[in-house]
Amino acid sequence: MDKTRLFGVGEPLIQRQRDQGINAPAYMELVKGLGCTAYRSWMHLTEILKDPSTPIPEAVLQHTALLDKCKELDIEVTGMSHEWFLPEGCIQKSGHAMPKRDLTEGSLYMKTLAMLEESWYTMASLFPQVAIWEVGNEWNLNAFLHPDGFLDTDMTHPFSPDEKYDIAVDMMYFSAKGVRRGNPKAKVASFSPALSTPGLGGGLPDFFPVMYGVAWALDQVYSRIKSGKFWSTDTNDYFDIVAWHPYVFTTKDVCDRDLFLDVEEPDTLWRDYNDAAYRVMRKYGDGDKEAILTETGFTDCGNPEWEERYGRYNKKIMDYAAKMPYVRTLHNFRLLNENAMLKRAGIEDNQIGGLTEVYFGLFTDPEDGCQPRARALAIQEMTGSDTDLAALGKSLAI
């Protein structure tokens, strides 16, 4: 399979441009300097469109400039959205919510699916530079796919795992229809499942390591498609490429601790998390499809020892990915730290993950000099790039 796009980076650069005033296209030079040939871009439907058919001109211009820079640098783009529109009659207008599944013509549910198809048609039409559209993010988890009004009920009544997988299959089908109408040349990636825990959702039996939740989720999706009870039994009508998030989590007895903290060195167990997902693909006849590992990375929470250690770990998983014949791309999460943004807010926990979320970056925050961190240098060693990352980062600091 094609390995020319093996190493990539994800970062919501347009969001950073709006929040911090950075020149988003210029930061693609960091991706190129790392030696990476792929980029995962946050392109939420609800931030680029006023409604499923109407673009927001300023947002389109911002993303077009970034995508044109990617084309200039020969960097393949995977565009991802995990937000969508909901119709009149729903509690919410947009977000990660869906009405209760109801296939009756004219139901709120069917109206939402129609809006989703139209939104993806509009997006794919607007941005032909995007080679791959990842149509969903972690829908096996309650946070990213939940009932309309979920956020108003203290998040105590999520969809069951079966409800989520039924809905996810519907959403992929209608999303793919929209993308294909808008740009027949673009590829559609499945939603990216992640870990599974009883608290987060997903349905994996809790005696398995949490990262087998990816394979579990894919098996739930494939079995539904092949059941004959959904829109088509052909997986190509839902996705061309399979995507998932193979983070490296600690296997220690963490109790209430964060799974991202103090992780052990990745070994053949990490490879088997991914191979298990591919075994599911083969089981259902999709062994010839490519996979993209759309998010994986390490957070050191500002601990220098962890930073150095995770640089070595990052090289190891990249080496594994290079030897996995089904992997098209491994996207490192993420390009930049976010600590300066937290400082401006005056708090340390104003986003998902709090301090944990801050230190995934390969470079320091642009407001802290945009300097390469240990993982950036490790990735550069893997790719063979000789770009002076420190000088390049300094030129982009704000």
CSV table of C-alpha atoms in Angstrom, one decimal:
chain,number,residue,atom,x,y,z
A,1,MET,CA,0.0,0.0,0.0
A,2,ASP,CA,1.0,3.6,-0.5
A,3,LYS,CA,3.5,4.8,2.2
A,4,THR,CA,4.3,8.2,0.7
A,5,ARG,CA,2.0,9.8,3.3
A,6,LEU,CA,3.1,7.8,6.2
A,7,PHE,CA,3.7,10.5,8.8
A,8,GLY,CA,1.4,13.4,9.5
A,9,VAL,CA,0.4,16.0,12.1
A,10,GLY,CA,-3.0,17.2,13.3
A,11,GLU,CA,-3.7,20.7,14.6
A,12,PRO,CA,-6.7,23.1,14.5
A,13,LEU,CA,-4.6,25.8,13.0
A,14,ILE,CA,-7.6,28.0,11.9
A,15,GLN,CA,-8.9,27.9,15.4
A,16,ARG,CA,-5.5,29.0,16.6
A,17,GLN,CA,-5.5,31.8,14.0
A,18,ARG,CA,-8.8,33.1,15.4
A,19,ASP,CA,-7.7,32.7,19.0
A,20,GLN,CA,-4.1,33.9,18.8
A,21,GLY,CA,-3.7,35.7,15.6
A,22,ILE,CA,-1.2,33.3,14.1
A,23,ASN,CA,-0.7,33.1,10.3
A,24,ALA,CA,-2.1,29.5,10.0
A,25,PRO,CA,-0.7,28.8,6.4
A,26,ALA,CA,2.8,29.7,7.6
A,27,TYR,CA,2.7,27.0,10.3
A,28,MET,CA,2.4,24.4,7.6
A,29,GLU,CA,6.2,25.0,7.1
A,30,LEU,CA,6.6,23.4,10.5
A,31,VAL,CA,4.8,20.3,9.3
A,32,LYS,CA,7.0,20.2,6.2
A,33,GLY,CA,10.1,20.9,8.3
A,34,LEU,CA,9.3,17.8,10.4
A,35,GLY,CA,9.4,15.8,7.3
A,36,CYS,CA,5.7,15.0,7.4
A,37,THR,CA,3.7,14.7,4.3
A,38,ALA,CA,0.1,14.7,5.7
A,39,TYR,CA,-2.0,17.0,7.8
A,40,ARG,CA,-5.3,16.5,9.6
A,41,SER,CA,-7.3,19.8,9.7
A,42,TRP,CA,-10.2,20.6,12.0
A,43,MET,CA,-13.0,21.8,9.6
A,44,HIS,CA,-16.2,21.7,11.6
A,45,LEU,CA,-19.3,22.0,9.5
A,46,THR,CA,-20.9,24.5,11.9
A,47,GLU,CA,-17.9,26.8,11.9
A,48,ILE,CA,-17.6,27.0,8.1
A,49,LEU,CA,-21.3,27.0,7.2
A,50,LYS,CA,-24.2,29.1,8.3
A,51,ASP,CA,-26.5,26.3,7.5
A,52,PRO,CA,-26.0,23.1,5.4
A,53,SER,CA,-26.1,25.0,2.1
A,54,THR,CA,-24.7,28.4,3.0
A,55,PRO,CA,-20.9,29.0,3.5
A,56,ILE,CA,-19.5,31.7,5.8
A,57,PRO,CA,-17.3,33.7,3.4
A,58,GLU,CA,-14.6,34.6,5.9
A,59,ALA,CA,-14.2,31.0,7.1
A,60,VAL,CA,-14.0,29.7,3.6
A,61,LEU,CA,-11.2,32.2,2.8
A,62,GLN,CA,-9.3,31.2,5.9
A,63,HIS,CA,-9.5,27.5,5.2
A,64,THR,CA,-8.8,28.0,1.5
A,65,ALA,CA,-5.6,29.8,2.2
A,66,LEU,CA,-4.4,27.0,4.5
A,67,LEU,CA,-5.4,24.3,2.1
A,68,ASP,CA,-3.7,26.1,-0.8
A,69,LYS,CA,-0.5,26.2,1.3
A,70,CYS,CA,-0.8,22.5,1.9
A,71,LYS,CA,-1.1,21.9,-1.9
A,72,GLU,CA,2.0,24.1,-2.5
A,73,LEU,CA,4.0,22.0,0.0
A,74,ASP,CA,2.6,18.7,-1.3
A,75,ILE,CA,1.0,17.9,2.0
A,76,GLU,CA,-2.1,15.6,1.8
A,77,VAL,CA,-5.0,16.9,3.8
A,78,THR,CA,-7.6,14.9,5.9
A,79,GLY,CA,-10.4,17.3,6.8
A,80,MET,CA,-12.4,16.4,9.9
A,81,SER,CA,-15.6,17.7,11.5
A,82,HIS,CA,-17.2,16.5,14.7
A,83,GLU,CA,-20.0,19.1,14.7
A,84,TRP,CA,-23.2,19.1,12.7
A,85,PHE,CA,-26.5,20.9,12.3
A,86,LEU,CA,-29.9,19.9,13.9
A,87,PRO,CA,-33.3,21.0,12.5
A,88,GLU,CA,-36.0,23.1,14.1
A,89,GLY,CA,-37.8,21.1,16.7
A,90,CYS,CA,-34.6,19.9,18.4
A,91,ILE,CA,-33.4,21.3,21.7
A,92,GLN,CA,-30.0,22.1,20.2
A,93,LYS,CA,-29.2,23.8,16.9
A,94,SER,CA,-25.8,22.1,16.4
A,95,GLY,CA,-23.2,20.1,18.2
A,96,HIS,CA,-22.5,16.4,18.8
A,97,ALA,CA,-26.2,15.5,19.4
A,98,MET,CA,-28.8,13.5,17.5
A,99,PRO,CA,-32.5,13.1,17.9
A,100,LYS,CA,-33.7,9.6,18.9
A,101,ARG,CA,-33.4,7.2,15.9
A,102,ASP,CA,-36.6,7.3,14.0
A,103,LEU,CA,-36.5,6.3,10.3
A,104,THR,CA,-40.0,7.5,9.6
A,105,GLU,CA,-40.1,10.0,6.7
A,106,GLY,CA,-40.2,13.6,8.0
A,107,SER,CA,-38.9,12.7,11.5
A,108,LEU,CA,-36.4,14.9,13.2
A,109,TYR,CA,-33.9,12.2,12.9
A,110,MET,CA,-34.3,11.9,9.1
A,111,LYS,CA,-34.2,15.7,8.8
A,112,THR,CA,-30.9,15.7,10.6
A,113,LEU,CA,-29.5,13.0,8.3
A,114,ALA,CA,-30.6,15.0,5.3
A,115,MET,CA,-29.0,18.1,6.7
A,116,LEU,CA,-25.8,16.1,7.3
A,117,GLU,CA,-25.7,14.9,3.7
A,118,GLU,CA,-26.3,18.5,2.4
A,119,SER,CA,-23.6,19.9,4.7
A,120,TRP,CA,-21.0,17.4,3.4
A,121,TYR,CA,-22.0,18.1,-0.2
A,122,THR,CA,-21.4,21.8,0.4
A,123,MET,CA,-18.0,21.2,2.2
A,124,ALA,CA,-16.7,18.8,-0.4
A,125,SER,CA,-17.7,21.2,-3.2
A,126,LEU,CA,-16.0,24.2,-1.5
A,127,PHE,CA,-12.7,22.5,-0.8
A,128,PRO,CA,-11.5,20.2,-3.6
A,129,GLN,CA,-8.0,20.5,-2.1
A,130,VAL,CA,-9.1,18.0,0.7
A,131,ALA,CA,-8.1,14.5,-0.4
A,132,ILE,CA,-9.8,12.7,2.5
A,133,TRP,CA,-12.8,13.6,4.6
A,134,GLU,CA,-13.0,12.1,8.1
A,135,VAL,CA,-16.8,12.4,8.7
A,136,GLY,CA,-16.8,11.8,12.5
A,137,ASN,CA,-14.8,11.7,15.6
A,138,GLU,CA,-15.0,9.2,18.4
A,139,TRP,CA,-18.7,8.5,18.0
A,140,ASN,CA,-18.3,5.4,20.2
A,141,LEU,CA,-17.9,7.8,23.1
A,142,ASN,CA,-20.8,9.6,24.9
A,143,ALA,CA,-19.0,13.0,24.6
A,144,PHE,CA,-19.0,13.0,20.8
A,145,LEU,CA,-22.4,11.3,20.0
A,146,HIS,CA,-25.3,11.8,22.5
A,147,PRO,CA,-29.0,12.5,22.6
A,148,ASP,CA,-30.3,15.9,21.8
A,149,GLY,CA,-30.5,17.7,25.2
A,150,PHE,CA,-27.9,15.5,26.8
A,151,LEU,CA,-25.9,18.5,27.9
A,152,ASP,CA,-28.9,19.8,29.8
A,153,THR,CA,-29.4,16.7,31.8
A,154,ASP,CA,-26.1,16.6,33.6
A,155,MET,CA,-25.0,14.1,30.9
A,156,THR,CA,-26.7,11.3,32.8
A,157,HIS,CA,-28.7,9.7,30.0
A,158,PRO,CA,-26.4,8.9,27.1
A,159,PHE,CA,-27.3,6.7,24.2
A,160,SER,CA,-26.6,3.0,24.8
A,161,PRO,CA,-23.7,1.5,22.8
A,162,ASP,CA,-26.1,-0.2,20.5
A,163,GLU,CA,-28.0,3.1,19.9
A,164,LYS,CA,-24.7,4.9,19.1
A,165,TYR,CA,-23.5,2.3,16.6
A,166,ASP,CA,-26.9,2.3,14.8
A,167,ILE,CA,-26.8,6.0,14.5
A,168,ALA,CA,-23.1,6.1,13.5
A,169,VAL,CA,-23.8,3.8,10.6
A,170,ASP,CA,-26.6,6.0,9.4
A,171,MET,CA,-24.5,9.1,9.7
A,172,MET,CA,-21.6,7.6,7.8
A,173,TYR,CA,-23.9,6.6,5.0
A,174,PHE,CA,-25.5,10.0,4.5
A,175,SER,CA,-22.1,11.8,5.0
A,176,ALA,CA,-20.5,9.7,2.3
A,177,LYS,CA,-23.4,10.4,-0.1
A,178,GLY,CA,-22.8,14.1,0.5
A,179,VAL,CA,-19.1,14.0,0.0
A,180,ARG,CA,-19.4,12.0,-3.2
A,181,ARG,CA,-21.9,14.4,-4.7
A,182,GLY,CA,-19.6,17.3,-3.8
A,183,ASN,CA,-16.3,15.8,-5.0
A,184,PRO,CA,-16.3,12.3,-6.5
A,185,LYS,CA,-12.5,12.3,-6.4
A,186,ALA,CA,-12.3,12.7,-2.6
A,187,LYS,CA,-12.0,9.7,-0.3
A,188,VAL,CA,-14.3,9.2,2.7
A,189,ALA,CA,-12.8,8.0,6.0
A,190,SER,CA,-15.0,6.3,8.6
A,191,PHE,CA,-15.5,8.0,12.0
A,192,SER,CA,-12.5,7.4,14.2
A,193,PRO,CA,-13.3,5.2,17.2
A,194,ALA,CA,-11.1,5.5,20.3
A,195,LEU,CA,-10.7,3.7,23.6
A,196,SER,CA,-13.7,2.3,25.4
A,197,THR,CA,-14.4,2.5,29.2
A,198,PRO,CA,-17.6,2.1,31.1
A,199,GLY,CA,-17.7,5.8,32.0
A,200,LEU,CA,-16.9,7.1,28.5
A,201,GLY,CA,-19.1,4.6,26.6
A,202,GLY,CA,-18.3,2.3,23.8
A,203,GLY,CA,-19.5,-1.1,25.1
A,204,LEU,CA,-16.2,-2.9,25.4
A,205,PRO,CA,-16.3,-5.5,28.2
A,206,ASP,CA,-14.4,-3.8,31.0
A,207,PHE,CA,-11.9,-6.7,31.5
A,208,PHE,CA,-10.2,-5.9,28.2
A,209,PRO,CA,-7.5,-3.2,27.8
A,210,VAL,CA,-9.3,0.0,26.8
A,211,MET,CA,-7.6,0.3,23.4
A,212,TYR,CA,-9.3,-2.8,22.1
A,213,GLY,CA,-12.4,-0.6,22.1
A,214,VAL,CA,-11.3,0.5,18.6
A,215,ALA,CA,-11.6,-3.1,17.2
A,216,TRP,CA,-14.8,-3.6,19.2
A,217,ALA,CA,-16.4,-0.5,17.7
A,218,LEU,CA,-15.4,-1.4,14.2
A,219,ASP,CA,-16.9,-4.9,14.6
A,220,GLN,CA,-20.1,-3.3,15.8
A,221,VAL,CA,-20.1,-1.0,12.7
A,222,TYR,CA,-19.2,-3.7,10.2
A,223,SER,CA,-21.7,-6.3,11.6
A,224,ARG,CA,-24.5,-3.7,11.2
A,225,ILE,CA,-23.5,-2.9,7.6
A,226,LYS,CA,-23.4,-6.6,6.7
A,227,SER,CA,-26.7,-7.4,8.5
A,228,GLY,CA,-28.9,-6.1,5.6
A,229,LYS,CA,-30.9,-4.0,8.0
A,230,PHE,CA,-29.3,-0.7,7.1
A,231,TRP,CA,-28.9,1.3,3.9
A,232,SER,CA,-26.5,-0.9,2.0
A,233,THR,CA,-24.4,-4.0,2.7
A,234,ASP,CA,-21.5,-2.6,0.7
A,235,THR,CA,-19.0,-0.9,3.0
A,236,ASN,CA,-17.8,1.3,0.1
A,237,ASP,CA,-21.2,3.1,0.5
A,238,TYR,CA,-20.1,4.2,3.9
A,239,PHE,CA,-16.3,4.8,3.7
A,240,ASP,CA,-13.2,4.2,1.5
A,241,ILE,CA,-10.7,4.3,4.3
A,242,VAL,CA,-10.9,3.2,7.9
A,243,ALA,CA,-9.8,5.6,10.6
A,244,TRP,CA,-9.1,5.2,14.3
A,245,HIS,CA,-7.3,6.8,17.3
A,246,PRO,CA,-4.6,4.4,18.7
A,247,TYR,CA,-3.4,6.4,21.7
A,248,VAL,CA,-0.8,4.9,24.0
A,249,PHE,CA,-2.4,4.6,27.4
A,250,THR,CA,-1.0,3.3,30.7
A,251,THR,CA,-1.9,-0.3,31.6
A,252,LYS,CA,-1.2,0.3,35.2
A,253,ASP,CA,-3.9,0.1,37.8
A,254,VAL,CA,-5.0,3.8,37.4
A,255,CYS,CA,-8.3,3.9,39.3
A,256,ASP,CA,-9.2,7.5,39.0
A,257,ARG,CA,-5.9,8.6,37.4
A,258,ASP,CA,-5.7,9.9,33.8
A,259,LEU,CA,-4.9,7.1,31.3
A,260,PHE,CA,-2.6,9.5,29.5
A,261,LEU,CA,-0.2,9.9,32.5
A,262,ASP,CA,3.1,8.1,33.0
A,263,VAL,CA,2.5,5.6,30.2
A,264,GLU,CA,4.7,2.6,29.7
A,265,GLU,CA,6.9,2.0,26.6
A,266,PRO,CA,4.7,0.9,23.7
A,267,ASP,CA,5.4,-2.7,22.6
A,268,THR,CA,3.7,-5.4,20.7
A,269,LEU,CA,0.5,-4.9,22.7
A,270,TRP,CA,0.2,-1.4,21.1
A,271,ARG,CA,0.7,-3.0,17.7
A,272,ASP,CA,-1.9,-5.6,18.4
A,273,TYR,CA,-4.5,-2.9,19.3
A,274,ASN,CA,-4.1,-1.8,15.7
A,275,ASP,CA,-3.8,-5.3,14.2
A,276,ALA,CA,-7.0,-6.2,16.0
A,277,ALA,CA,-8.8,-3.4,14.2
A,278,TYR,CA,-7.3,-4.6,10.9
A,279,ARG,CA,-8.4,-8.1,11.7
A,280,VAL,CA,-11.9,-6.8,11.9
A,281,MET,CA,-11.5,-5.2,8.5
A,282,ARG,CA,-10.3,-8.5,7.0
A,283,LYS,CA,-13.1,-10.4,8.7
A,284,TYR,CA,-15.7,-8.4,6.8
A,285,GLY,CA,-13.9,-8.4,3.5
A,286,ASP,CA,-12.1,-5.0,3.7
A,287,GLY,CA,-8.6,-6.3,4.0
A,288,ASP,CA,-7.6,-4.3,0.9
A,289,LYS,CA,-8.7,-1.0,2.4
A,290,GLU,CA,-6.1,1.4,3.9
A,291,ALA,CA,-6.3,2.7,7.4
A,292,ILE,CA,-5.3,6.1,8.8
A,293,LEU,CA,-4.4,6.4,12.5
A,294,THR,CA,-5.9,9.9,12.8
A,295,GLU,CA,-4.8,10.7,16.3
A,296,THR,CA,-2.0,9.4,18.5
A,297,GLY,CA,0.4,11.2,20.7
A,298,PHE,CA,1.8,11.8,24.2
A,299,THR,CA,1.3,14.5,26.8
A,300,ASP,CA,4.0,15.1,29.3
A,301,CYS,CA,2.1,17.7,31.4
A,302,GLY,CA,5.3,19.8,31.4
A,303,ASN,CA,7.4,17.1,33.0
A,304,PRO,CA,10.9,17.2,31.4
A,305,GLU,CA,11.6,13.6,32.1
A,306,TRP,CA,8.4,12.5,30.5
A,307,GLU,CA,9.0,14.8,27.5
A,308,GLU,CA,12.3,13.0,26.8
A,309,ARG,CA,10.9,9.6,27.4
A,310,TYR,CA,7.9,10.2,25.1
A,311,GLY,CA,10.2,11.3,22.3
A,312,ARG,CA,11.6,7.8,22.3
A,313,TYR,CA,8.1,6.3,22.5
A,314,ASN,CA,7.0,8.4,19.6
A,315,LYS,CA,9.8,7.0,17.4
A,316,LYS,CA,8.8,3.5,18.4
A,317,ILE,CA,5.2,3.8,17.4
A,318,MET,CA,6.2,5.5,14.1
A,319,ASP,CA,8.5,2.6,13.4
A,320,TYR,CA,5.7,0.1,14.1
A,321,ALA,CA,3.3,2.0,11.8
A,322,ALA,CA,5.9,1.9,9.0
A,323,LYS,CA,5.9,-1.9,9.2
A,324,MET,CA,2.1,-2.2,9.3
A,325,PRO,CA,1.2,-2.8,5.7
A,326,TYR,CA,-2.4,-1.5,6.0
A,327,VAL,CA,-1.5,1.9,7.5
A,328,ARG,CA,-1.5,4.8,5.1
A,329,THR,CA,-0.8,7.6,7.6
A,330,LEU,CA,-0.1,8.1,11.3
A,331,HIS,CA,-1.1,11.6,12.4
A,332,ASN,CA,0.7,12.8,15.5
A,333,PHE,CA,-1.5,14.8,17.8
A,334,ARG,CA,-0.7,17.7,17.9
A,335,LEU,CA,1.6,20.4,16.4
A,336,LEU,CA,1.5,23.1,19.1
A,337,ASN,CA,1.2,23.3,22.9
A,338,GLU,CA,-1.7,25.4,24.2
A,339,ASN,CA,-0.4,26.6,27.6
A,340,ALA,CA,-0.2,30.3,26.5
A,341,MET,CA,-3.9,30.2,25.8
A,342,LEU,CA,-4.6,28.9,29.3
A,343,LYS,CA,-2.4,31.6,30.8
A,344,ARG,CA,-4.5,34.3,29.1
A,345,ALA,CA,-7.7,32.7,30.5
A,346,GLY,CA,-6.1,32.7,34.0
A,347,ILE,CA,-7.1,29.1,34.6
A,348,GLU,CA,-5.5,25.6,34.0
A,349,ASP,CA,-8.6,23.6,33.2
A,350,ASN,CA,-10.7,25.5,30.7
A,351,GLN,CA,-10.7,22.8,28.1
A,352,ILE,CA,-11.1,19.1,27.7
A,353,GLY,CA,-8.3,17.4,29.6
A,354,GLY,CA,-7.1,20.5,31.4
A,355,LEU,CA,-3.3,20.4,31.9
A,356,THR,CA,-3.1,17.0,30.2
A,357,GLU,CA,-4.5,18.6,27.0
A,358,VAL,CA,-1.9,21.4,27.0
A,359,TYR,CA,1.2,19.4,26.5
A,360,PHE,CA,0.6,17.2,23.5
A,361,GLY,CA,2.4,19.7,21.3
A,362,LEU,CA,5.5,18.9,19.2
A,363,PHE,CA,6.4,22.6,19.5
A,364,THR,CA,5.9,25.1,22.4
A,365,ASP,CA,3.0,27.5,22.1
A,366,PRO,CA,3.7,30.3,19.6
A,367,GLU,CA,3.5,32.8,22.5
A,368,ASP,CA,6.3,30.8,24.2
A,369,GLY,CA,8.7,30.9,21.3
A,370,CYS,CA,7.4,28.0,19.1
A,371,GLN,CA,10.4,25.9,19.8
A,372,PRO,CA,10.8,22.2,19.0
A,373,ARG,CA,10.2,19.8,21.8
A,374,ALA,CA,11.7,16.3,22.3
A,375,ARG,CA,9.0,14.6,20.2
A,376,ALA,CA,9.5,17.0,17.3
A,377,LEU,CA,13.2,16.2,17.2
A,378,ALA,CA,12.4,12.5,17.4
A,379,ILE,CA,9.9,12.6,14.6
A,380,GLN,CA,12.5,14.6,12.5
A,381,GLU,CA,15.0,11.8,13.1
A,382,MET,CA,12.5,9.3,11.8
A,383,THR,CA,11.7,11.2,8.6
A,384,GLY,CA,15.3,12.3,7.9
A,385,SER,CA,14.5,16.0,7.5
A,386,ASP,CA,17.4,18.4,8.1
A,387,THR,CA,15.3,21.6,8.6
A,388,ASP,CA,16.5,23.8,11.4
A,389,LEU,CA,13.3,23.6,13.5
A,390,ALA,CA,14.5,26.0,16.2
A,391,ALA,CA,15.2,28.7,13.6
A,392,LEU,CA,11.9,28.0,11.8
A,393,GLY,CA,9.9,28.1,15.0
A,394,LYS,CA,11.6,31.3,16.1
A,395,SER,CA,10.5,32.9,12.8
A,396,LEU,CA,6.9,32.0,13.6
A,397,ALA,CA,6.7,32.9,17.3
A,398,ILE,CA,4.4,35.7,18.3
